[in-house]
Amino acid sequence: MLQQARIRNSDFRSKIMSAEDAAALISDGSTIGMSGFTGSGYPKAVPLALADRIRAEHARGNPFRVKIWTGASTGPELDGALAEADGIEFRLPYNSDPVARQRINDGRMDYVDMHLSQVAPMAWQGFLGRLDTAVIEIAGITPEGDLIPSSSVGNNKTWLDIAERIILEVNDWQSPLLDGMHDIYYGTALPPNRVPIPLIRPDDRIGQPHFRVDPAKVAAVVATDAPDRNAPFSPPGATAEAIAGHILEFLTWEARRAGLPPSLLPLQSGVGNVPNAVMAGLIDTPFEQMTAFTEVIQDGMLDMIEAGTLRVASATAFSLSPEKAQYFNDNAARFRDRLILRPQEISNNPELVRRLGCIAMNCLIEADIYGNVNSTRIMGSRVQNGIGGSGDFARNGYLSIFMTPSTAKGGAISAIVPQCSHVDHIGQDVQVLVTEQGLADLRGLSPRQKAEAIVARCAHPAYRPMLEDYMARAARLSHGQYAPSLPSEALSWHQRFMETGSMMP
Amino acid sequence: MLQQARIRNSDFRSKIMSAEDAAALISDGSTIGMSGFTGSGYPKAVPLALADRIRAEHARGNPFRVKIWTGASTGPELDGALAEADGIEFRLPYNSDPVARQRINDGRMDYVDMHLSQVAPMAWQGFLGRLDTAVIEIAGITPEGDLIPSSSVGNNKTWLDIAERIILEVNDWQSPLLDGMHDIYYGTALPPNRVPIPLIRPDDRIGQPHFRVDPAKVAAVVATDAPDRNAPFSPPGATAEAIAGHILEFLTWEARRAGLPPSLLPLQSGVGNVPNAVMAGLIDTPFEQMTAFTEVIQDGMLDMIEAGTLRVASATAFSLSPEKAQYFNDNAARFRDRLILRPQEISNNPELVRRLGCIAMNCLIEADIYGNVNSTRIMGSRVQNGIGGSGDFARNGYLSIFMTPSTAKGGAISAIVPQCSHVDHIGQDVQVLVTEQGLADLRGLSPRQKAEAIVARCAHPAYRPMLEDYMARAARLSHGQYAPSLPSEALSWHQRFMETGSMMP
Ligand SMILES: CC(C)(COP(=O)(O)OP(=O)(O)OC[C@H]1O[C@@H](n2cnc3c(N)ncnc32)[C@H](O)[C@@H]1OP(=O)(O)O)[C@@H](O)C(=O)NCCC(=O)NCCS
Ligand SMILES: CC(C)(COP(=O)(O)OP(=O)(O)OC[C@H]1O[C@@H](n2cnc3c(N)ncnc32)[C@H](O)[C@@H]1OP(=O)(O)O)[C@@H](O)C(=O)NCCC(=O)NCCS
């Protein structure tokens, strides 16, 4: 048996069982801490078996729903399958699964959207309640009974520490060369015992390669052999290329203005095609020996490593397209010294993001003329994904850049609106705003100055006159002239979209 | 001459001149970094002389306006006088002066509202522009030519370091016993050279008592003898007492639930009567040997020290009522070992706030049913003061509590609204919301659960049915049911207030 090679401790070997038997250990109403961060390192068998079990119980007329905590989003075999079975009553801290999203937006699932760096400490604080079971994918078990982390670390250290019962999935698909790439820091504590995190460079290693686990808590070990599932890569279109172009030009200018080193400062990059286009573009700039201190490792970063532009990337998870994931698995030896995976309380830690001075680059849903950003709620009421790590990085980075196409839904929606229908990032935390139209450097500007820059540089020309008209009338009619606004109209574009399908009158 | 006793270095003594002569060194269009944090430690003579000069130039038909950077708010002799003379074209990072506020809200002065911990590093980053002149109040000059800080530290270290020219005001009114109370940390640097801040307890001293200064940059030394001017203390009324009562009950419960030490965790307290009432109430709880790691030292903290409840307070400034300031000056020996004043980039540092696990307690203008908080903009467009340190503490504290009376303007305004007209603190950073009506513990709740708790526990009974009605209709008509909202109505309470003078229909 292949798994025997990965499970090199006999105590753990004696606990091998089927996913169905493991899922049978979980009962209605449990709180389950799962591994998983974007589509990597999530358990691939037990959640499916649990979904079957839930469906069977529901068919018998019995209630069966669970509370799910993870690192961030996971894959269809976890969030998708369990939501489909109507098996999730509560979910934290991030979700991007379309089936689960629909249930949340239908009001049938409670969802708590959290800063990703805060999940582990808040779980320790105890107010989220008890964690009954942890279901964690790993890449193997050492002879000493330590766990080799998989392609994401997320909150696994914490779930293993605080859960009452543990189910492990050992995934044979994961590269054995993952072993040694992780840096699991065990120095965290709650106040008043918290101490400085001794990391001063993105490539510092401050922990150990493996998770500790209390073997008495391990109730099941399940063998799997299934790929991670991230979104396929689509080549960046003209809009993404234009946004990337503005950002690269700005970074080049800013590096000269501020006297930044040739390696720039550690990059943080949100997921998606636009950030990937930025990464691709960085290969052709004069920057060299760059580093990334970020949440996830994307396709573009592997390209940068191969091009010699990126020296090292620190993150909490891979987030590779299926092709790139296979490529990594086939060529892991070439990358393993340049990649470090850490718990998300470290990868996203505000103390470290500020110390290192990350250049934060994230996407948004809408921004308003005063530079407030909505990253999470469509029309203010429907959640898209969640705030993720964007707050951790945007507030604490050396530079905080937000980007978006200037319109959505084929032009029916302006990404620049009079007032955001929901705010995730306040003006103070949004320093640079970029669309394919242009870039607005908002640093040191007052609200009215920001509005002028954003409308002139970032708004789509089809919406610019409407924004100018709003600003002109607000300048006459507003209660105050610090950040002129018309509450009776500020959200009317959203209302119009909901009524007519377009923000255009 | 008394000042001679305070100015114990002959090089500096040779630069003594009148405030008028010093003000003559400042020219139209300059950027000036002033000392001052709340009503303490701001220069009291040169700004007045500068205001005279500006008025004279204006009378001659000449333009004369300056850009003012400070620690936070200052006193009437600075912001008030200069704004009155129409002498300020640009102001950062915080203002609470009524005259300056009016100019900002009339659109005649640009104002940039910043996280107070970020001002110094951003000044170093350089995008705010060059600092021409620093005008800094100090308590004295040592024989070695170092500067003894005054009753606030704020950004003085940074202004002294980066300004091209320095004007010092030596204020004889300040207690000589201030000397030794400050902890000026010179270990900051911009990335990539930033290192961990070696502070792990609120009472750790990591710096030196005095500011360094390049004597070649000191152009003038002005002698003054004038008191700090903070707001007078008004005894807490029934509303403040009720809010404080809810918070004290909650802290007692939370300390037991979470197993916090008898000294609790370091307190951060916003300014105002309500936080003062909380401090007063803490004297009668079982907590002991408490600490404060906060922005300003208020009346209530001195009382706590005298009662033996508070062991030590770390802050960046005093913010005492005139009576209490006099009392401190008369009894400084009794307090000086228990108080530490630091630069605001340290007092408010997110790294430290998170490490120490501060209990953050701040006031707000309005909160919405989803727990977003507006601390700064009345009706979304008029600035009240600014975000100050509230973002530094609320996002990073162990607990983040926000408080407000449930109504304003004699009931014409509900502090709990369907949607905030502006957001400073997102739901993730608002864990506990308190009014005189009650307290809502929002930790771990989904948006809809938060709305139920906030409306039931915090809203004023006169507005509760209106909020329930909004929620019920949003639950039917909203685009999504994650955080149900009706954009056409969400800001209508503000609109109604502006039209009719009341949010009540
Ligand atoms: C903001 C975010 C949703 C953008 O992601 P993306 O993949 O680039 O977004 P898309 O352009 O595909 O838009 C997603 C959907 O929102 C819609 N949308 C985009 N802008 C919109 C707007 N202003 N109004 C309404 N809908 C909008 C799109 O049409 C699309 O809808 P569809 O799924 O029906 O096609 C994503 O970056 C996110 O979740 N961010 C928050 C977390 C984060 O920043 N993480 C990284 C930090 S480490
Ligand atoms: C929020 C804040 C303004 C409250 O301060 P306060 O002194 O308790 O406030 P008050 O109740 O006196 O209200 C101030 C004014 O706002 C008005 N107001 C209060 N709530 C209001 C509301 N919901 N809508 C409109 N106006 C409102 C009051 O009527 C008062 O108006 P007035 O000056 O015309 O009388 C103040 O705490 C602040 O500036 N906070 C931000 C900075 C901060 O938190 N610093 C501490 C962190 S270290």
XYZ file of C-alpha atoms and ligand atoms in Angstrom, chain B residues 94 268 270-271 295 362-366 375 378-379 384-390 393 408-409 413-415, ligand 2:
74
model
C -6.479 65.135 13.483
C -7.083 51.730 26.055
C -10.900 57.071 24.201
C -11.349 60.556 25.544
C -3.229 57.203 23.663
C -13.814 54.088 22.050
C -16.744 56.359 21.360
C -18.647 56.629 18.122
C -21.020 58.913 16.269
C -23.282 56.252 14.783
C -16.573 57.806 14.312
C -21.796 63.652 10.752
C -24.403 62.872 8.085
C -16.340 65.969 13.620
C -12.745 65.240 14.681
C -11.058 62.359 12.888
C -10.317 58.664 13.272
C -7.425 59.360 15.626
C -6.072 56.209 17.192
C -9.359 54.383 17.163
C -6.634 50.058 18.726
C -28.149 62.546 19.972
C -29.639 66.048 19.739
C -31.006 61.467 15.997
C -30.719 57.726 16.517
C -27.135 56.569 16.997
C -16.974 59.959 18.260
C -16.664 61.218 19.037
C -16.874 62.433 18.140
C -17.595 61.296 20.247
O -17.149 62.296 21.073
P -18.042 62.896 22.264
O -17.343 64.069 22.799
O -18.430 61.788 23.167
O -19.270 63.321 21.367
P -20.570 64.145 21.658
O -21.631 63.217 22.145
O -20.264 65.362 22.411
O -20.916 64.504 20.141
C -20.172 65.423 19.402
C -21.120 66.141 18.474
O -21.633 65.181 17.529
C -23.058 65.175 17.606
N -23.496 63.817 17.378
C -23.322 62.753 18.172
N -23.862 61.672 17.613
C -24.355 62.053 16.427
C -25.030 61.382 15.380
N -25.265 60.072 15.445
N -25.397 62.087 14.286
C -25.158 63.401 14.213
N -24.516 64.083 15.178
C -24.126 63.417 16.274
C -23.364 65.654 18.986
O -24.683 66.133 19.055
C -22.331 66.728 19.172
O -22.737 67.829 18.423
P -22.492 69.325 18.965
O -21.013 69.509 18.956
O -23.227 70.134 17.943
O -23.106 69.343 20.321
C -15.193 61.203 19.565
O -15.033 60.138 20.451
C -14.194 61.068 18.448
O -13.804 62.027 17.822
N -13.757 59.820 18.149
C -12.846 59.513 17.077
C -11.415 59.481 17.552
C -11.219 58.498 18.660
O -11.951 57.527 18.789
N -10.202 58.761 19.466
C -9.886 57.929 20.595
C -8.992 56.862 20.143
S -7.492 56.839 20.894
